[in-house]
mmCIF file of C-alpha atoms in Angstrom:
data_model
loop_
_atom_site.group_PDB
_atom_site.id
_atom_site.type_symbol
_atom_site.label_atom_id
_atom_site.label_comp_id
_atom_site.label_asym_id
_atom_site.label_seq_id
_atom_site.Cartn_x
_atom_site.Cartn_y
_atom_site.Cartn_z
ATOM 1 C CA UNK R 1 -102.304 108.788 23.834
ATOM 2 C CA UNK R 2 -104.367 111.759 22.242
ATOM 3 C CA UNK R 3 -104.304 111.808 18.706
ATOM 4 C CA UNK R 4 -103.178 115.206 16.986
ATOM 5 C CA UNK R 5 -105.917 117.735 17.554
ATOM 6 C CA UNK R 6 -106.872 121.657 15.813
ATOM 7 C CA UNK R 7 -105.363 123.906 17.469
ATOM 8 C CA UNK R 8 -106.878 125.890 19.954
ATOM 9 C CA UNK R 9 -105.726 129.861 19.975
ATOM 10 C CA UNK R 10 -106.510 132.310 23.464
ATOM 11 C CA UNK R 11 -106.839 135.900 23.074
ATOM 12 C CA UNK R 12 -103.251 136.864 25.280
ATOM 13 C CA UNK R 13 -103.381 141.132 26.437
ATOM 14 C CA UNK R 14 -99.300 141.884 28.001
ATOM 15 C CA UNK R 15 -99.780 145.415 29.387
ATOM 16 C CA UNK R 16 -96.574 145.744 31.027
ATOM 17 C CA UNK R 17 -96.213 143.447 33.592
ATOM 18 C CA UNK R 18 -99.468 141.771 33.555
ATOM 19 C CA UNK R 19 -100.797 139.299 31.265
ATOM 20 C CA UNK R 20 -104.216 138.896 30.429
ATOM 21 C CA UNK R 21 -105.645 135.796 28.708
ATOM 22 C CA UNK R 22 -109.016 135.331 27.532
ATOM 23 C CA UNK R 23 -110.616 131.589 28.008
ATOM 24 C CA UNK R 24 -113.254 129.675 25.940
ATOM 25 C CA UNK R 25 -116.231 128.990 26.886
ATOM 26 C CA UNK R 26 -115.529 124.908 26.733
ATOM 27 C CA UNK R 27 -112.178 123.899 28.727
ATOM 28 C CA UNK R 28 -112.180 120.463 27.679
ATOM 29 C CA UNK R 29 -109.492 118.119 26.609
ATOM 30 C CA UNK R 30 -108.807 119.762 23.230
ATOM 31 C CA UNK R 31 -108.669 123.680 24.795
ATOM 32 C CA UNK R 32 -107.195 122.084 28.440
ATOM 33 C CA UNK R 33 -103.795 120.836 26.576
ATOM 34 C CA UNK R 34 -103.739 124.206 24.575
ATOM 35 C CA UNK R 35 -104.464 126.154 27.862
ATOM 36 C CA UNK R 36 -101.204 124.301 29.715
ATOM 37 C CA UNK R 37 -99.141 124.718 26.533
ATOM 38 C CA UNK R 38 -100.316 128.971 26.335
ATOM 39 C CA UNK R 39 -99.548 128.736 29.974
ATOM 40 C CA UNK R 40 -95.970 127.323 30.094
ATOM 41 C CA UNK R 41 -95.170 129.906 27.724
ATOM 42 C CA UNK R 42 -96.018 132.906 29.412
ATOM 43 C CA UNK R 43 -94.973 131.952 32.618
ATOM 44 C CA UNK R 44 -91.575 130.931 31.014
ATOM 45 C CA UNK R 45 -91.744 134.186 28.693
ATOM 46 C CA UNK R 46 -88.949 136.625 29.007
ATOM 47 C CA UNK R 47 -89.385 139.075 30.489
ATOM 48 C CA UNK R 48 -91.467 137.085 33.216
ATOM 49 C CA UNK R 49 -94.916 138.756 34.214
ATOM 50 C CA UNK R 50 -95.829 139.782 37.713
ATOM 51 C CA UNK R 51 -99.167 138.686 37.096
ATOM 52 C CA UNK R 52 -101.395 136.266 34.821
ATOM 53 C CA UNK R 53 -104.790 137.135 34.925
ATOM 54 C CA UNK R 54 -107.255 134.683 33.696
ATOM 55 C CA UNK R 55 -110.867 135.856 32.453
ATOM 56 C CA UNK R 56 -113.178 133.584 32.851
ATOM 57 C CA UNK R 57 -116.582 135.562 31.746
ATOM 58 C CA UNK R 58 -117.349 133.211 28.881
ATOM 59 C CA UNK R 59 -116.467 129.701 30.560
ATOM 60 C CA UNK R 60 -119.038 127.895 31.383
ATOM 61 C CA UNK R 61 -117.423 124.199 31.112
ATOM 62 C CA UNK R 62 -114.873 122.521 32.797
ATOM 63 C CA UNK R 63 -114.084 118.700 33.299
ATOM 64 C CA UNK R 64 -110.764 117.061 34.815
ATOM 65 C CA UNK R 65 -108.641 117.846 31.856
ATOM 66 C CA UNK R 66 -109.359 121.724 32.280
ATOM 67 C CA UNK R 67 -108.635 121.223 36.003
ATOM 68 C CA UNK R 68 -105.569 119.170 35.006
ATOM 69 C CA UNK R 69 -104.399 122.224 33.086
ATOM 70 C CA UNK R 70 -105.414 124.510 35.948
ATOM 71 C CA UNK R 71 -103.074 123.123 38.502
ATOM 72 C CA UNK R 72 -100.383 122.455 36.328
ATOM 73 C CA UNK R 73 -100.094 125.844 35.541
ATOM 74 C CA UNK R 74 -101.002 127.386 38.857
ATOM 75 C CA UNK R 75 -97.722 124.826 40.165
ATOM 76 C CA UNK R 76 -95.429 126.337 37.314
ATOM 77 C CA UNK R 77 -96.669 129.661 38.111
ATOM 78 C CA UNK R 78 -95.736 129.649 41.742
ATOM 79 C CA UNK R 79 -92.260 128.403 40.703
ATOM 80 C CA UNK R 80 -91.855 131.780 39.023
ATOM 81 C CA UNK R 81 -93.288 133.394 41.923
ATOM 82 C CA UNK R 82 -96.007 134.870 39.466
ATOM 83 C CA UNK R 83 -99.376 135.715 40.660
ATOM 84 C CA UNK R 84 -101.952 133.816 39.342
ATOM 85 C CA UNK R 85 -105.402 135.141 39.408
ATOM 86 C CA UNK R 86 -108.780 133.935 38.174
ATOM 87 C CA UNK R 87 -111.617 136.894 37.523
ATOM 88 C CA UNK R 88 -115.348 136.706 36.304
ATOM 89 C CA UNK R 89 -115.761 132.889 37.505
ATOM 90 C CA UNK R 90 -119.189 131.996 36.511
ATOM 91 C CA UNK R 91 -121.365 129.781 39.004
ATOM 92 C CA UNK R 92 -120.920 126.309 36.764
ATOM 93 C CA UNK R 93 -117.096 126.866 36.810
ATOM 94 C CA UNK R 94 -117.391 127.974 40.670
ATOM 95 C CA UNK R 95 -119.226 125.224 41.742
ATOM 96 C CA UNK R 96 -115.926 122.997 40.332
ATOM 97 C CA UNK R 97 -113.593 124.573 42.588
ATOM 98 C CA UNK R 98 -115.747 123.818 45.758
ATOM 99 C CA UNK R 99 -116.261 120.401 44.493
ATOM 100 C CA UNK R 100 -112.274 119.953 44.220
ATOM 101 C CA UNK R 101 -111.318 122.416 47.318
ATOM 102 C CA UNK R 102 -109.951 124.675 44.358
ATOM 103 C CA UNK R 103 -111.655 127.778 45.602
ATOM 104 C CA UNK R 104 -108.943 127.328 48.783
ATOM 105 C CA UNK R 105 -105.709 127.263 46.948
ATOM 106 C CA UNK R 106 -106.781 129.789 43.922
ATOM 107 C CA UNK R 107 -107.082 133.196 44.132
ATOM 108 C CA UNK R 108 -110.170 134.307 42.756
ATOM 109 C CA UNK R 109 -111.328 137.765 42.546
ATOM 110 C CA UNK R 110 -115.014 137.731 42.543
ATOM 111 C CA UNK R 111 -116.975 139.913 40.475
ATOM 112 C CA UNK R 112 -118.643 143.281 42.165
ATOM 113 C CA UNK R 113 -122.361 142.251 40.410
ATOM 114 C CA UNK R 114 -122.705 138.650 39.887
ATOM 115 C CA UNK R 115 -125.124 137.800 37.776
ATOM 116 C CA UNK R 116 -128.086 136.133 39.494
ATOM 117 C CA UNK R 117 -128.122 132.393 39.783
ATOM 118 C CA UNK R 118 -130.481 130.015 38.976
ATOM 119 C CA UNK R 119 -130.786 125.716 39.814
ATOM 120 C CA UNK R 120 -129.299 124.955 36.419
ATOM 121 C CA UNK R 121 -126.702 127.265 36.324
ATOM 122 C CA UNK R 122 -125.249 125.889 39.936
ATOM 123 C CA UNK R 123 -125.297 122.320 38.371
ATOM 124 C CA UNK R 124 -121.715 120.490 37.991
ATOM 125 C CA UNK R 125 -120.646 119.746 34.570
ATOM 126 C CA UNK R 126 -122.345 116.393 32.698
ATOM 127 C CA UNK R 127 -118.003 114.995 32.453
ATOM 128 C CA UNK R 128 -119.780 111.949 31.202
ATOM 129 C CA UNK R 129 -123.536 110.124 31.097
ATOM 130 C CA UNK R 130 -122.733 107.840 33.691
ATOM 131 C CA UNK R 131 -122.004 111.113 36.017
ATOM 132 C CA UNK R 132 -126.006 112.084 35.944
ATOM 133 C CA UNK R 133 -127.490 108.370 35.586
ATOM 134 C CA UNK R 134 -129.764 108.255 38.174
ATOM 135 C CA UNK R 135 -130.449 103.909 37.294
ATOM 136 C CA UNK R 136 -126.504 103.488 37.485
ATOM 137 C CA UNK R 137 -127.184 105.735 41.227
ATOM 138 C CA UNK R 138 -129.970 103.358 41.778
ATOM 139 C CA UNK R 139 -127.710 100.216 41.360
ATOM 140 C CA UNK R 140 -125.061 101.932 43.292
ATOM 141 C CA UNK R 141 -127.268 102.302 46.349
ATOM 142 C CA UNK R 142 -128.916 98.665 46.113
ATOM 143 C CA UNK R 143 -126.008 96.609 45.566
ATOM 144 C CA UNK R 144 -123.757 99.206 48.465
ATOM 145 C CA UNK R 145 -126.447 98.441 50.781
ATOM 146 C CA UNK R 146 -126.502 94.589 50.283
ATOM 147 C CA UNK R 147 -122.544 94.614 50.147
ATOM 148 C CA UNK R 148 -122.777 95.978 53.509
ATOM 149 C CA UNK R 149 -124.983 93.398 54.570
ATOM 150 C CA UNK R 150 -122.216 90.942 53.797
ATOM 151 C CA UNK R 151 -119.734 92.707 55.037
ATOM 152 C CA UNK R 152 -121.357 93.298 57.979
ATOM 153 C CA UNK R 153 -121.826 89.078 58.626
ATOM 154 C CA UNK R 154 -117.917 88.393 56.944
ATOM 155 C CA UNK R 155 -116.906 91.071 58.981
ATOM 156 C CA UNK R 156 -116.334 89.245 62.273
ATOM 157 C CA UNK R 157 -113.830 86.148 61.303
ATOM 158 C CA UNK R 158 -112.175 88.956 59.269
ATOM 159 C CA UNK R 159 -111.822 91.175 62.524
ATOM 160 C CA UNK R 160 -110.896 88.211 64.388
ATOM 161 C CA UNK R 161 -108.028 87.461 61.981
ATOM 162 C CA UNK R 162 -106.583 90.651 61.324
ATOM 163 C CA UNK R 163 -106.278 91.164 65.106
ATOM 164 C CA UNK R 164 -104.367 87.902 65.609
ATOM 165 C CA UNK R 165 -102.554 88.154 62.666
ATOM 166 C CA UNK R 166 -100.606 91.572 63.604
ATOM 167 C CA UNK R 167 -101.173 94.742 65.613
ATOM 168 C CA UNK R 168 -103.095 97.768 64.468
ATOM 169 C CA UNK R 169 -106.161 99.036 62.620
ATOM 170 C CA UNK R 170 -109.329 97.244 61.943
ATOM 171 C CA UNK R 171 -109.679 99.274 58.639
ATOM 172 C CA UNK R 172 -107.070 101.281 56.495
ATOM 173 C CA UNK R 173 -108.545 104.683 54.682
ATOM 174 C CA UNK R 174 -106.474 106.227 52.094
ATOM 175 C CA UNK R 175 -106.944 109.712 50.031
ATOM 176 C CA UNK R 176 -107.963 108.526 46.929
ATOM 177 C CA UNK R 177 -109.225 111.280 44.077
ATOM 178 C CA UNK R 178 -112.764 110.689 42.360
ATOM 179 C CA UNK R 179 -114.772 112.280 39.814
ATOM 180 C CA UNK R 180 -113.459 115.669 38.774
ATOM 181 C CA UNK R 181 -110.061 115.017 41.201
ATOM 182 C CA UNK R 182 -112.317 115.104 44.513
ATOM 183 C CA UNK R 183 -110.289 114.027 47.196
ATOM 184 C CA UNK R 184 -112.129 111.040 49.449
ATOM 185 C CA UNK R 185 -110.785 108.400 51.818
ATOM 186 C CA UNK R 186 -111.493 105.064 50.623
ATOM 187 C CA UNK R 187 -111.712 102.198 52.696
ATOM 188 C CA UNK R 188 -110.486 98.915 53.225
ATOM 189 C CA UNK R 189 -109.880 96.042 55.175
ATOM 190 C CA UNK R 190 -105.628 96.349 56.549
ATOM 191 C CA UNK R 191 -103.783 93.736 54.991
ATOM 192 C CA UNK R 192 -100.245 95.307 55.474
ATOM 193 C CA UNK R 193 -98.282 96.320 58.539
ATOM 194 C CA UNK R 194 -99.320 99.394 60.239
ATOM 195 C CA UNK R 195 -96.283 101.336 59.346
ATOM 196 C CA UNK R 196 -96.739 100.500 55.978
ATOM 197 C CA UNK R 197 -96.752 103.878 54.557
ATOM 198 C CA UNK R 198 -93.523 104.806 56.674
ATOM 199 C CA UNK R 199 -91.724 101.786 54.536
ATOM 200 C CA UNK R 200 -92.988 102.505 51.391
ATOM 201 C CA UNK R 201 -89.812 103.806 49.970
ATOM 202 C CA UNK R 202 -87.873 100.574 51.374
ATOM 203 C CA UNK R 203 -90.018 98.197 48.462
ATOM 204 C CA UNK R 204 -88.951 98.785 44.894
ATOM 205 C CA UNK R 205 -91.501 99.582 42.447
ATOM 206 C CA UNK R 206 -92.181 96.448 39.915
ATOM 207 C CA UNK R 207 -94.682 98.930 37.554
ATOM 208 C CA UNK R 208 -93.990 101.856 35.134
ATOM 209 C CA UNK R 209 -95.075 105.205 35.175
ATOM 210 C CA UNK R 210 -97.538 106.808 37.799
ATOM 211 C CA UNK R 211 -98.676 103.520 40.295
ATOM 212 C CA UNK R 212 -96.614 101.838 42.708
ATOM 213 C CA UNK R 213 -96.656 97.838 42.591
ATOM 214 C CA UNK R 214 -94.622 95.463 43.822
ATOM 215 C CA UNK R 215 -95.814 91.338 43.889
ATOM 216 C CA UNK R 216 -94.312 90.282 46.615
ATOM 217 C CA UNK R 217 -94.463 93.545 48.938
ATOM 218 C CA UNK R 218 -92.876 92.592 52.466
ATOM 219 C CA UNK R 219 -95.528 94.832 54.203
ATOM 220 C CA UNK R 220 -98.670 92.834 53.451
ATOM 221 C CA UNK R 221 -99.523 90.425 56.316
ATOM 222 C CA UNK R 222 -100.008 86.715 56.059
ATOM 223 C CA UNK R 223 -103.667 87.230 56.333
ATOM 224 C CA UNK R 224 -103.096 90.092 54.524
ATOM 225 C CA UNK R 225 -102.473 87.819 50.886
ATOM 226 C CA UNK R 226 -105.751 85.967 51.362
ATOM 227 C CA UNK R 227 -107.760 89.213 51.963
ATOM 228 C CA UNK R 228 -106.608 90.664 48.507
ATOM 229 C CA UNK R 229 -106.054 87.444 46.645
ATOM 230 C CA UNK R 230 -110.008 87.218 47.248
ATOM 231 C CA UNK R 231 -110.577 90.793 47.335
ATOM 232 C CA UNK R 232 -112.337 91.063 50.762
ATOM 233 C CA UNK R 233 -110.174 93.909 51.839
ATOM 234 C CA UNK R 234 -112.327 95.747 49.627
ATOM 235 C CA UNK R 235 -115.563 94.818 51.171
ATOM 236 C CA UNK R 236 -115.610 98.316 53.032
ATOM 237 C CA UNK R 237 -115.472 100.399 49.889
ATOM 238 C CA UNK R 238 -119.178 99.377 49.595
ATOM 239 C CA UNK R 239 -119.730 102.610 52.188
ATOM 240 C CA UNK R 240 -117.771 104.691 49.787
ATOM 241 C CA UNK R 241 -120.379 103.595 47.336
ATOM 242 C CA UNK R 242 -123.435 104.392 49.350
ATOM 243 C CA UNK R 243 -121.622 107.846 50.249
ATOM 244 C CA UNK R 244 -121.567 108.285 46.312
ATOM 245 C CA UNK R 245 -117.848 109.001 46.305
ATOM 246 C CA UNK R 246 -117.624 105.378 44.574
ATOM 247 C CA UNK R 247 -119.679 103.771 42.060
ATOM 248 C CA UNK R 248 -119.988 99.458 41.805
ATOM 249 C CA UNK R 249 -118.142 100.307 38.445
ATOM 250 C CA UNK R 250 -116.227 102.905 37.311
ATOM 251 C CA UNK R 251 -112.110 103.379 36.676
ATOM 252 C CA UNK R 252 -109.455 102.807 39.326
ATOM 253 C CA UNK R 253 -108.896 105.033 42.415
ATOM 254 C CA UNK R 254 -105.708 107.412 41.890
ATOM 255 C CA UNK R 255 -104.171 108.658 44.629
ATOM 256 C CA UNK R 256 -103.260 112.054 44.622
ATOM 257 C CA UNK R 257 -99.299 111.645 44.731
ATOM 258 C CA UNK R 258 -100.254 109.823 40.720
ATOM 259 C CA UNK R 259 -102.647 112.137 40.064
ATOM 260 C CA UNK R 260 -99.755 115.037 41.018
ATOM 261 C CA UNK R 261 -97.418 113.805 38.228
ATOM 262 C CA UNK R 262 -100.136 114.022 35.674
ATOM 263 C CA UNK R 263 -100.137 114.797 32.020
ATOM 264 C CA UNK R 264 -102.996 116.882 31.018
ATOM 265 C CA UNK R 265 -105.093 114.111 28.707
ATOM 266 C CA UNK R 266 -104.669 111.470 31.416
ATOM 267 C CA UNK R 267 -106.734 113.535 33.855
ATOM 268 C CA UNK R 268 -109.348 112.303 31.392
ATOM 269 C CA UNK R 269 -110.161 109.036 33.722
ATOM 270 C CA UNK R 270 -111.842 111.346 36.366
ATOM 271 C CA UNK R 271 -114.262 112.337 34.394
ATOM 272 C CA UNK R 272 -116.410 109.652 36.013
ATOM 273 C CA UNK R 273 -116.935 108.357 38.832
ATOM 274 C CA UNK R 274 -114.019 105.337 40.656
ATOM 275 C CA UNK R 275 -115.569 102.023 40.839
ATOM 276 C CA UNK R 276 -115.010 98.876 42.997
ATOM 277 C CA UNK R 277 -114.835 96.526 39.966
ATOM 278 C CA UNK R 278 -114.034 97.600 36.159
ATOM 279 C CA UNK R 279 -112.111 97.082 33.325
ATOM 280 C CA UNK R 280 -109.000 96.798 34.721
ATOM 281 C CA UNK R 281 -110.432 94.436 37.505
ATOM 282 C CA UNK R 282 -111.643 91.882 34.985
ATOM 283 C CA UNK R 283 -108.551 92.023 33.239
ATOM 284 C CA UNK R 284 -106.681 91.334 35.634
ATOM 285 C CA UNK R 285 -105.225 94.068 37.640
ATOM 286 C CA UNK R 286 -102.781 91.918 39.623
ATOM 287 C CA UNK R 287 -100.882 91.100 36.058
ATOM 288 C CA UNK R 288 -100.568 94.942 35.362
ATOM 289 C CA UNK R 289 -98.084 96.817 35.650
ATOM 290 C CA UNK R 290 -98.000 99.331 32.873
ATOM 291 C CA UNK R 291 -99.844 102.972 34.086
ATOM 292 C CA UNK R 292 -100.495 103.715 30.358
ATOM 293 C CA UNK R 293 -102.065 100.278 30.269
ATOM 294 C CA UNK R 294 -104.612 101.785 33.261
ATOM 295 C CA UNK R 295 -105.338 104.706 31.562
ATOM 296 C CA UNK R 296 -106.407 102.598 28.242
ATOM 297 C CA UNK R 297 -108.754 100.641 30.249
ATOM 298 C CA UNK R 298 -109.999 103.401 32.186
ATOM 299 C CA UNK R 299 -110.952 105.349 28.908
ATOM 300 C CA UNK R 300 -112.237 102.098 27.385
ATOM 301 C CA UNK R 301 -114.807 101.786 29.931
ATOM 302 C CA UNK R 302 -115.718 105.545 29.409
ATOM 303 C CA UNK R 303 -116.130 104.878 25.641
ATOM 304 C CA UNK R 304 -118.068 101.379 25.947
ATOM 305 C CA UNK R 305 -120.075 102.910 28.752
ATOM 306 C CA UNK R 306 -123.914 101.936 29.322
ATOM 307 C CA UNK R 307 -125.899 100.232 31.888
ATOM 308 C CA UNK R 308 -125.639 97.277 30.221
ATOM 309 C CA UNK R 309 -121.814 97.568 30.317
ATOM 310 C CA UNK R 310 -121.879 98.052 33.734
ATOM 311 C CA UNK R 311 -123.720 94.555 34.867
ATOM 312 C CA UNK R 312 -121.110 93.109 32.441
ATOM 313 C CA UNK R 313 -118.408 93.624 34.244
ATOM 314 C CA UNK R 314 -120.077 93.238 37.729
ATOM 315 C CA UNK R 315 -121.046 89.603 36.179
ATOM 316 C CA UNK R 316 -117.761 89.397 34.814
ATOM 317 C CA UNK R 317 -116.137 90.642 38.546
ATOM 318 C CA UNK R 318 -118.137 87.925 40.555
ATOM 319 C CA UNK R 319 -117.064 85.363 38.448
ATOM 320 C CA UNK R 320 -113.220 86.420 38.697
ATOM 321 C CA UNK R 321 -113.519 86.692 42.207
ATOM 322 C CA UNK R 322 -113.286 83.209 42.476
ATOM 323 C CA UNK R 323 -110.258 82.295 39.635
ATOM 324 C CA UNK R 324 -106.732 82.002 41.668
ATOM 325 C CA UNK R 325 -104.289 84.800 41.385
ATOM 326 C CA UNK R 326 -107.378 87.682 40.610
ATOM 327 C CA UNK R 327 -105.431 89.220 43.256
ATOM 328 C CA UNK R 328 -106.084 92.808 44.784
ATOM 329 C CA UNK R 329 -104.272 96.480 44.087
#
């Protein structure tokens, strides 16, 4: 999926035990793969280091792929039972890990005289324009709040038949991870069984690689089928929109058991924001089955991006909506 790249070198220190290694200032997709690949070496080096110490004191960008690379090696590293420690984090990297709950699973030794901050230098990393476009924001906010509105009237024979349908929950939130691997709970109307989850490992997987599919899943309710064929169980996500966790467009909505099995470049897709609609909504998500042929979409829409793009596909969405089989993921 990533075409060959330079290669990136780090600046490695092995004073007995401990290993030092010197980051860029960028951790990007290009360094991010080079960082896991520098990583899996030393923690599989002979003989194994106590320690990895990772300096920091130049980096002042990171987007998914360098978190990607982060947790993949932090995992190998506790396999080993080697210490992995992060010194001289800056405030733009910093302000990462307490966007992604980082900051409570790394050890992080903070510096004795930070230097002092300023506005811009607590601002996240720019991943991608559509991150800081504050029209796409706009649109967000507009068309959450009049989604909501129709939820809020389709709403009631929806309750009504969910409730006579089978027992449980109105609503069904699942941990999904957004922009930069933020965890969220997204929310939707429940159109399977409310032990779903518990019998997830009793349906066989009909899809490849990292997603789970299966067309005729035995845990989705009668009414359950017409929700998603017509893709009202997603009417709720509109208040993940109008929290900003969710955009009206963006890529699909991991959750964090795919996002766990990651390769480094496919982290790539959080680098925006999730969206309700996208490409792989208008072309037809029910049909695929393929998780490389997700993560094509999902970087198509990142290279087509504009604002433009985006009422494309919202056009192209509404029009969908109403074709037979558009069915729901």
């Amino acid at each position: 999926m990533v075409s060959q790249t330079p290669q990136v070198n780090f600046e490695v220190i092995i004073q007995e035990n401990i290993t030092y290694v010197h980051l860029p200032s960028r951790l990007s997709i290009l360094e991010a793969v080079a960082f896991k690949t520098t990583g899996q070496e030393l923690i599989n080096a002979d003989p194994t280091p106590k320690k990895i110490i990772l300096d920091f004191s130049e980096t002042t960008f990171l987007d998914s792929s360098g978190v990607g690379a982060l947790i993949s090696n932090l995992k190998a590293a506790k396999e080993k039972e080697i210490e992995l420690i992060l010194t001289n984090v800056g405030s733009q990297v910093m302000a990462v890990f307490s966007l992604t709950s980082l900051d409570q699973v790394l050890t992080i030794e903070l510096q004795a005289d930070p230097p002092p901050s300023s506005e811009s230098n607590n601002q996240l990393p720019i991943t991608h324009p559509s991150v800081r476009s504050w029209v796409k924001r706009l649109i967000d906010i507009v068309g959450a709040i009049v989604g909501l509105g129709i939820t809020g009237i389709l709403s009631i024979p929806i309750i009504i038949a969910i409730k006579r349908d089978s027992s449980g929950p109105i609503l069904f939130g699942q941990i999904r991870c957004g922009w930069m691997g933020k965890n969220f709970r997204m929310w939707k109307f429940r159109s399977m069984t409310a032990d779903a989850e518990k019998r997830k490992h009793e349906v066989p997987n009909e899809a490849t690689g990292h997603i789970f599919k299966n067309t005729n899943d035995p845990r989705i309710t009668k009414v359950g089928r017409f929700l998603r064929r017509t893709s009202l169980d997603e009417l709720p996500q509109f208040w993940n929109v109008l929290q900003g966790d969710m955009s009206l467009v963006g890529t699909r909505p991991p959750t964090p058991d795919e996002v766990e099995r990651y390769e480094v470049p496919q982290w790539q897709r959080l680098d925006v924001k999730p969206g309700m609609t996208g490409e792989w909504q208008v072309n037809g998500r029910s049909q695929i089955k393929d998780f490389e042929d997700i993560i094509r979409l999902d970087l198509k829409y990142q290279e087509n991006w504009s604002l433009m793009y985006d009422l494309q596909l919202i056009f192209k969405t509404i029009m969908i909506l109403f074709q037979k089989n558009s069915g729901a993921m």
